[in-house]
PDB file of C-alpha atoms in Angstrom:
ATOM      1  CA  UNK A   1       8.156  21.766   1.214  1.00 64.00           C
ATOM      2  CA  UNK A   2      10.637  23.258   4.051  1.00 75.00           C
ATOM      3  CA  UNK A   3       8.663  20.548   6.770  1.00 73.00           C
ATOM      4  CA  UNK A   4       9.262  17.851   4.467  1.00 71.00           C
ATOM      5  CA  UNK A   5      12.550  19.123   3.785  1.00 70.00           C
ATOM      6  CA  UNK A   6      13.586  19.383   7.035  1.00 75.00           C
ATOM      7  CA  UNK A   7      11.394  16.340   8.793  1.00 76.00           C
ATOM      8  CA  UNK A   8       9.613  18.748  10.211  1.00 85.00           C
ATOM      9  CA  UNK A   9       6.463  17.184   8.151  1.00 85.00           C
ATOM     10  CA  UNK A  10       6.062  14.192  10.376  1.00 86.00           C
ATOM     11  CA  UNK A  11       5.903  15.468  14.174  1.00 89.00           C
ATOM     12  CA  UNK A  12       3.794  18.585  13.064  1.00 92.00           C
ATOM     13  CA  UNK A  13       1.298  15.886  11.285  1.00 91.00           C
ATOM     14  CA  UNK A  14       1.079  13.586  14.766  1.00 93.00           C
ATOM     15  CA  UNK A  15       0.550  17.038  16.201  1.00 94.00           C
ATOM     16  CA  UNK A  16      -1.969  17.860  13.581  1.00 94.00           C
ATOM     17  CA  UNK A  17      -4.017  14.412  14.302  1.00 94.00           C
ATOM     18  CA  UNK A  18      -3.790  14.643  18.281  1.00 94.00           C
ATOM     19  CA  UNK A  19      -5.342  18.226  17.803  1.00 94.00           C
ATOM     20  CA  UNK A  20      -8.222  16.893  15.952  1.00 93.00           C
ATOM     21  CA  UNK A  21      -8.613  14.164  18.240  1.00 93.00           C
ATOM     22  CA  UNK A  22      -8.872  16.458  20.866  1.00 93.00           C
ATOM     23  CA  UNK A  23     -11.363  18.945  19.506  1.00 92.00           C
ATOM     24  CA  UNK A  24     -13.379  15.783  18.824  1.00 92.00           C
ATOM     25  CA  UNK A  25     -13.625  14.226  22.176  1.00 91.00           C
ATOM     26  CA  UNK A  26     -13.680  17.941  24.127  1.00 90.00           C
ATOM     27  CA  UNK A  27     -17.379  18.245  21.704  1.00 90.00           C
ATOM     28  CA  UNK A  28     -18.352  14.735  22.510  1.00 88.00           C
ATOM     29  CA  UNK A  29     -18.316  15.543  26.445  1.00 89.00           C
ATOM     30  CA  UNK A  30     -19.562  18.861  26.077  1.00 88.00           C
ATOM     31  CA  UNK A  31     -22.716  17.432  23.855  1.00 88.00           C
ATOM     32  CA  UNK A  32     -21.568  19.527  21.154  1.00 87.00           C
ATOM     33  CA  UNK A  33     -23.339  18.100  18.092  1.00 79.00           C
ATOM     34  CA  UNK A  34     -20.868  16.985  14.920  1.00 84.00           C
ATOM     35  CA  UNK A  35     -21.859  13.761  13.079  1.00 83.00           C
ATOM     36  CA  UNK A  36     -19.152  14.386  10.262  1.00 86.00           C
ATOM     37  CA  UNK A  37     -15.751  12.900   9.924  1.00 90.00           C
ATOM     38  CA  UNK A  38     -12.415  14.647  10.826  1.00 92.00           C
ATOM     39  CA  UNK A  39     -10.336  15.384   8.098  1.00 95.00           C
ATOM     40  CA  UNK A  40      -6.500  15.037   8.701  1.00 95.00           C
ATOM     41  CA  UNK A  41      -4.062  15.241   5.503  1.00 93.00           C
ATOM     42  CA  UNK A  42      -1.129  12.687   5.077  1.00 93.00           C
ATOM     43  CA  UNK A  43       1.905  13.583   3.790  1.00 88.00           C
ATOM     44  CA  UNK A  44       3.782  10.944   1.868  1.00 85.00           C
ATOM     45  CA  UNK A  45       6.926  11.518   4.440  1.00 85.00           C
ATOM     46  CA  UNK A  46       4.513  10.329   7.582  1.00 88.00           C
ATOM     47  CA  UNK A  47       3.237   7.365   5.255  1.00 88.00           C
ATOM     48  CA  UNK A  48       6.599   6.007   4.854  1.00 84.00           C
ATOM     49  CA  UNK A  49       7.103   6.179   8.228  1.00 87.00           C
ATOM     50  CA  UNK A  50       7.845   3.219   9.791  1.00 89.00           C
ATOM     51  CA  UNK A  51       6.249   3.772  12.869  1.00 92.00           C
ATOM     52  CA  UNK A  52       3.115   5.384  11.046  1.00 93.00           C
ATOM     53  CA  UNK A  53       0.476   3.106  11.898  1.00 95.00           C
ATOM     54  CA  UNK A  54       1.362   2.572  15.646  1.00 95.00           C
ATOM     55  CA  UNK A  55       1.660   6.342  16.470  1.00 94.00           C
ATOM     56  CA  UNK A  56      -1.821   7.078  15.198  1.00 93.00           C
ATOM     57  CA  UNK A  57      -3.182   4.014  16.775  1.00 92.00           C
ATOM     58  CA  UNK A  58      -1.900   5.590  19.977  1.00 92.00           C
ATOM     59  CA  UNK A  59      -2.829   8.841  20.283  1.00 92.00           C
ATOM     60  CA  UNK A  60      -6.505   7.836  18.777  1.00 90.00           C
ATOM     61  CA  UNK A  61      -6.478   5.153  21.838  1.00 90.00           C
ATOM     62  CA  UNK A  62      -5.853   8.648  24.949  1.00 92.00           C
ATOM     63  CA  UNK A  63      -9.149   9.569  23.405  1.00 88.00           C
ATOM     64  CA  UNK A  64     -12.885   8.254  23.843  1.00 81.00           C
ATOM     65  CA  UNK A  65     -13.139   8.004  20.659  1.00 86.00           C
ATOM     66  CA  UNK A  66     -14.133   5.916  17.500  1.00 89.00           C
ATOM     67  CA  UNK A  67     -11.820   5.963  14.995  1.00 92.00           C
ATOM     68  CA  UNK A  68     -14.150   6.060  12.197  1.00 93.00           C
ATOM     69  CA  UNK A  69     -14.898   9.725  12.982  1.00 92.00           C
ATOM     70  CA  UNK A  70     -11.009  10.293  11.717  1.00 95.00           C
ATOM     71  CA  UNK A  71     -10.634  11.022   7.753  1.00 96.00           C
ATOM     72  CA  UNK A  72      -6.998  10.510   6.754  1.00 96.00           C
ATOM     73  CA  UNK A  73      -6.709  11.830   3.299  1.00 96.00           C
ATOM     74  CA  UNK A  74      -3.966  11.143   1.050  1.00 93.00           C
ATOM     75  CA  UNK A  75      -2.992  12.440  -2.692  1.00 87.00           C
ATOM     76  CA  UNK A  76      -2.520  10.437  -5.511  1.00 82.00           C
ATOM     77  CA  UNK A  77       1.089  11.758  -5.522  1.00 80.00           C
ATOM     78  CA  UNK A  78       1.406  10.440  -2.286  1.00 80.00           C
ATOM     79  CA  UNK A  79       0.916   7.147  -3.161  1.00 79.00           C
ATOM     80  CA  UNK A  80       3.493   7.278  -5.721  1.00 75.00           C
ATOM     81  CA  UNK A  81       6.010   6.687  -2.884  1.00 71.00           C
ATOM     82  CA  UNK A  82       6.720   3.347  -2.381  1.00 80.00           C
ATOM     83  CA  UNK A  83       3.137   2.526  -3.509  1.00 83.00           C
ATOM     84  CA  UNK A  84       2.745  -1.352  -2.483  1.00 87.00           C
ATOM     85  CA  UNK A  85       3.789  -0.542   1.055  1.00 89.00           C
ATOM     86  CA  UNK A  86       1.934   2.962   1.390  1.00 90.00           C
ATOM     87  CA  UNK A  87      -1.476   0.438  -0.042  1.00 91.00           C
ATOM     88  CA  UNK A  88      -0.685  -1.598   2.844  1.00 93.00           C
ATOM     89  CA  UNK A  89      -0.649   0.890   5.576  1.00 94.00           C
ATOM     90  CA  UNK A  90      -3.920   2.494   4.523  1.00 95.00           C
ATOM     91  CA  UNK A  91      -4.761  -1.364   4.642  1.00 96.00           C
ATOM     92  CA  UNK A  92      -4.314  -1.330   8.313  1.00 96.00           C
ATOM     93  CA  UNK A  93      -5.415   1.388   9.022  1.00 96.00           C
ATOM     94  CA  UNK A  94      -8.977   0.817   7.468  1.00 96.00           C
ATOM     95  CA  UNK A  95      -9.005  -2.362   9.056  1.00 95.00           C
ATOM     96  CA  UNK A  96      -8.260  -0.053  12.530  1.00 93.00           C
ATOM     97  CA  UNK A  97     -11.201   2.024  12.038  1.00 95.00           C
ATOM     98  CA  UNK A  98     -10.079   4.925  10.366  1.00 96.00           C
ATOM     99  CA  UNK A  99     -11.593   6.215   6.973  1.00 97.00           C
ATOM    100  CA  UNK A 100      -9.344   6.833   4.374  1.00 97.00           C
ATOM    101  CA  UNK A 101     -10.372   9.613   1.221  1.00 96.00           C
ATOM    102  CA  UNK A 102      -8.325  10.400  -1.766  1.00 94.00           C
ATOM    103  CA  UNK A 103      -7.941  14.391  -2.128  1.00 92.00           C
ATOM    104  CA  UNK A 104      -7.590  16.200  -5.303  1.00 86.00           C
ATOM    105  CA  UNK A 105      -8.578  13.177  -7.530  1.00 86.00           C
ATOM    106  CA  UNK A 106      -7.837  13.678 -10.962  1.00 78.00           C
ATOM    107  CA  UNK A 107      -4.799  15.843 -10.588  1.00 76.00           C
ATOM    108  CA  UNK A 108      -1.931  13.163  -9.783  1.00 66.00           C
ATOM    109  CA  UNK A 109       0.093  10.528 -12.204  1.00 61.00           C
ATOM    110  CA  UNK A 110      -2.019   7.488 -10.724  1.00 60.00           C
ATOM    111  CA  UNK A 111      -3.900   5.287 -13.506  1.00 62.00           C
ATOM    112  CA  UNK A 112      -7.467   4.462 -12.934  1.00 72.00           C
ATOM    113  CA  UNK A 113      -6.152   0.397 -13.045  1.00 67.00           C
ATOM    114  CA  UNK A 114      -4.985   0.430  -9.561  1.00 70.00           C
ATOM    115  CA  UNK A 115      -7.799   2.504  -8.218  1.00 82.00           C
ATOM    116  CA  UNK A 116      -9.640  -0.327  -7.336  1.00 83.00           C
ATOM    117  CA  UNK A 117      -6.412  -1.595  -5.428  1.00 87.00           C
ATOM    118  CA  UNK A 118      -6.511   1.393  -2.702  1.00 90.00           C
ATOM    119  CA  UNK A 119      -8.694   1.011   0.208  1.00 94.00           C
ATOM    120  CA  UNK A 120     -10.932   3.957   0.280  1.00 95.00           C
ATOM    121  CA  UNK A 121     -13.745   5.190   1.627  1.00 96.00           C
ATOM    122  CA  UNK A 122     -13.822   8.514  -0.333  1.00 96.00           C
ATOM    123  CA  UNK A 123     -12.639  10.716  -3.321  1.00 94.00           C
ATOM    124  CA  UNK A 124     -12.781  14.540  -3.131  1.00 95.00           C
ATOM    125  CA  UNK A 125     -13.049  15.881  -6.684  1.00 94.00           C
ATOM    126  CA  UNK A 126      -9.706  18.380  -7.156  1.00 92.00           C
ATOM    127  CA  UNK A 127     -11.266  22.379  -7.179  1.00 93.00           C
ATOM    128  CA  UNK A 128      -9.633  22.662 -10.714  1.00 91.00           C
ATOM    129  CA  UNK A 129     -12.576  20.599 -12.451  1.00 92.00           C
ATOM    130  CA  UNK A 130     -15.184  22.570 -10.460  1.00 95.00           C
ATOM    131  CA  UNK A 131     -14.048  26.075 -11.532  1.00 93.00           C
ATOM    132  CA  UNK A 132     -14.093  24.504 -15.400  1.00 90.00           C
ATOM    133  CA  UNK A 133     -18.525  24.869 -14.552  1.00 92.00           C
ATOM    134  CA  UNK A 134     -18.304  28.148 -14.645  1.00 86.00           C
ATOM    135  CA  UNK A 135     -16.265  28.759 -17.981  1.00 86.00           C
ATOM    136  CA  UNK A 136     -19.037  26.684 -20.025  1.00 82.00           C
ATOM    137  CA  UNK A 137     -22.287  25.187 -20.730  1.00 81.00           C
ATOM    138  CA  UNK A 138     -20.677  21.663 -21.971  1.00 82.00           C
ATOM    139  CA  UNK A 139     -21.444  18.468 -20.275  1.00 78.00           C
ATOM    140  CA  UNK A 140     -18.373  18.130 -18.795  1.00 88.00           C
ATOM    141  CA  UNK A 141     -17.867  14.417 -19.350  1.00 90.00           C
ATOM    142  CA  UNK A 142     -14.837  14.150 -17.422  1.00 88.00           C
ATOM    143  CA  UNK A 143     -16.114  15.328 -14.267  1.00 92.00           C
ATOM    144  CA  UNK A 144     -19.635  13.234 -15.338  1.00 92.00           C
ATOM    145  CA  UNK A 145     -17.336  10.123 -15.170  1.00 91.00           C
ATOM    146  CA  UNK A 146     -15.369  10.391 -11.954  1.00 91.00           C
ATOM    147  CA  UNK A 147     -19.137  10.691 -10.222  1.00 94.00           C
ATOM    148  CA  UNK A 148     -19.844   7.516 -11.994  1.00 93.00           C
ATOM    149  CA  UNK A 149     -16.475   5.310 -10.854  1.00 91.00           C
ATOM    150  CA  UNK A 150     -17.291   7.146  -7.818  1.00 92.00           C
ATOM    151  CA  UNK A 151     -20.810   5.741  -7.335  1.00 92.00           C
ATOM    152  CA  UNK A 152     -19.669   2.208  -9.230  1.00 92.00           C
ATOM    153  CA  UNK A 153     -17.258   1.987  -6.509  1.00 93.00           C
ATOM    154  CA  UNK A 154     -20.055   2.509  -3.921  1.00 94.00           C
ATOM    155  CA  UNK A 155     -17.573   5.480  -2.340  1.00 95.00           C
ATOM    156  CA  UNK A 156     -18.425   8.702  -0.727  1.00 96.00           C
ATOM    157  CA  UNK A 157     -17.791  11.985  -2.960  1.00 96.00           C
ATOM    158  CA  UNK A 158     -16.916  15.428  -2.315  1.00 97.00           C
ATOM    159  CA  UNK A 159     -16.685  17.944  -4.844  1.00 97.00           C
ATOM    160  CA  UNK A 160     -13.757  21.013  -3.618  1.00 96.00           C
ATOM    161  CA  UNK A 161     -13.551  24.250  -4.276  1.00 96.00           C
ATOM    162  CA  UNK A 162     -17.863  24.879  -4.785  1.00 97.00           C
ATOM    163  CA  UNK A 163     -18.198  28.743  -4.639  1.00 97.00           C
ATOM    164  CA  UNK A 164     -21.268  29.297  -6.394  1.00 96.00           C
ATOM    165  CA  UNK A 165     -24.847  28.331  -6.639  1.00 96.00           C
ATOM    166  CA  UNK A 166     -24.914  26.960 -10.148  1.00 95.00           C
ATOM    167  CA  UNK A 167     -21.702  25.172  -9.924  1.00 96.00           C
ATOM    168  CA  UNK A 168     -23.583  23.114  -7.182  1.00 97.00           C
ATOM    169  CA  UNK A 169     -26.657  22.459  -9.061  1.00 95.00           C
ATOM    170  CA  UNK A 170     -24.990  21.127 -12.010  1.00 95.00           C
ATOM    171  CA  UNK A 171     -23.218  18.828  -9.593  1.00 96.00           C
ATOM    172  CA  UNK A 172     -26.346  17.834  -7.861  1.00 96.00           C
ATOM    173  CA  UNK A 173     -27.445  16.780 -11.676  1.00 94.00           C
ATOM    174  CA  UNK A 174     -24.494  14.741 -11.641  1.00 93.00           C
ATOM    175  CA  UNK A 175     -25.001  12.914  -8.740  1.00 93.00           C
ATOM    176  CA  UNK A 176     -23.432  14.995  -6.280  1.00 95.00           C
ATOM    177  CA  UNK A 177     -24.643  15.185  -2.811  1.00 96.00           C
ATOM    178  CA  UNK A 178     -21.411  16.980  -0.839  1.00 96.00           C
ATOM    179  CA  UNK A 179     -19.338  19.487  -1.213  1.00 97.00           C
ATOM    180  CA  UNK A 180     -16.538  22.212   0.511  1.00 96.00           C
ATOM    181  CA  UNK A 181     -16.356  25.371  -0.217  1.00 96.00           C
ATOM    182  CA  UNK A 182     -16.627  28.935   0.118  1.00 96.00           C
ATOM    183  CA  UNK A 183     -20.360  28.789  -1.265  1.00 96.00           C
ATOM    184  CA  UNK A 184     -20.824  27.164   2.396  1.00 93.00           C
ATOM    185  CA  UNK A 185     -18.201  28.239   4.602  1.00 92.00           C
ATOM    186  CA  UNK A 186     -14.946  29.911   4.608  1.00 92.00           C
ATOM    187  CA  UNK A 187     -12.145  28.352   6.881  1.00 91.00           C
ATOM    188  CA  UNK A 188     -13.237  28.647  10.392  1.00 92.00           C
ATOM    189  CA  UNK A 189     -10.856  28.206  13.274  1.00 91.00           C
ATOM    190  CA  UNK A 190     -11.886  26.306  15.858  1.00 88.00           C
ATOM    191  CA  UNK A 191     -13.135  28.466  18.483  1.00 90.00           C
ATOM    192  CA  UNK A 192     -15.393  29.886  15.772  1.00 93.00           C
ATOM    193  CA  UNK A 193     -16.167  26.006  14.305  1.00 90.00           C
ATOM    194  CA  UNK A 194     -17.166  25.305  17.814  1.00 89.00           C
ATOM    195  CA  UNK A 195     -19.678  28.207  18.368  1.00 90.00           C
ATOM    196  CA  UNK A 196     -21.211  27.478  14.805  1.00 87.00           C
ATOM    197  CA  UNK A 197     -21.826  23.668  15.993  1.00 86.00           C
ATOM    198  CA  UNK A 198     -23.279  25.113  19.378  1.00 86.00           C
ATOM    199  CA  UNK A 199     -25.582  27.252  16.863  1.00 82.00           C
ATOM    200  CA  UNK A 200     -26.953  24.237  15.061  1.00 73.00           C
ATOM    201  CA  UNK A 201     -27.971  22.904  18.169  1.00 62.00           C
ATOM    202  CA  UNK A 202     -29.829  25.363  19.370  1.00 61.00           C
ATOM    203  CA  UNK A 203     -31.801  25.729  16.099  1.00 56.00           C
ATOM    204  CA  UNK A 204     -32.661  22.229  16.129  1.00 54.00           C
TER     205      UNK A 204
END
């Protein structure tokens, strides 16, 4: 709140991206192996930017790099600012390149009409429905039926928040195939991300 407040929110996001850009291309030279997508979160403030789309565009283009390896995930909330034009800068950007994933679906004010509208190449399913797993037995129809408008919608899914074995096991019966959490990894800073990567490679 105190970035946003103070603007802070949209040079320390550019910074954010240009970071990840780096660490990308820096494994890319040094044959580091990571197949995955980097994720980078977008405020509202930097989507309403008027410059937005141009200032990613350039600092992805210092890089050797394909832009589909970049993630940009947005909130529902975030949409909820000026949502026609926020649609149409995802818009360009997808058309750029870049992937675009909606984070902590489920949790926001948007209405499952204009889903369809947003372009997106993922949803990540918000950590609140996975810790409901734990608390019961029950179907859990809710979280049954954002995997299927996930699937319908032939989009990638990620469930958040996965700390235990059985949680992912009754996602796997739901038709869950990736997931984030603490059952996998804690946060890793980078150094420690890279050496883990340089691990996986030797193993292979």
């Amino acid at each position: 709140p105190i970035a946003e407040e103070t603007g802070l929110i949209h040079p320390i996001g550019l910074w954010v991206l240009e970071q990840a850009c780096k660490d990308l291309s820096r494994w890319h030279e040094n044959g580091i192996p990571f197949q995955g997508h980097m994720a980078v979160n977008v405020s509202p403030w930097q989507l309403i930017s008027t410059n937005f789309v141009n200032e990613i565009k350039r600092i992805v283009e210092q890089y050797p790099l394909d832009p589909k390896r970049i993630m940009l995930e947005v909130t529902e909330s975030t949409l909820l600012h000026n949502r026609y034009e926020s649609i149409a800068k995802l818009e360009q950007l997808r058309h750029l390149g870049f992937k675009i994933s909606l984070d902590d679906f489920g949790t926001g004010y948007s209405s499952l009409s204009y889903l369809k509208d947003i372009p997106l190449d993922q949803l990540k399913i918000d950590k609140s429905f996975i810790d409901e797993l734990d608390k019961t037995d029950d179907e859990q129809p809710l979280l049954a039926s954002i995997y299927a408008i996930g699937i319908h919608m032939h989009l990638a899914i990620i469930a958040e928040g996965v700390e235990t074995q059985s949680q992912c096991e009754r996602l796997i019966s739901m038709g869950g195939k990736a997931f984030q959490g603490y059952l996998f990894s804690k946060p890793l800073t980078e150094s420690d991300l890279t050496a883990w990567l340089r691990g996986t490679q030797r193993t292979r």
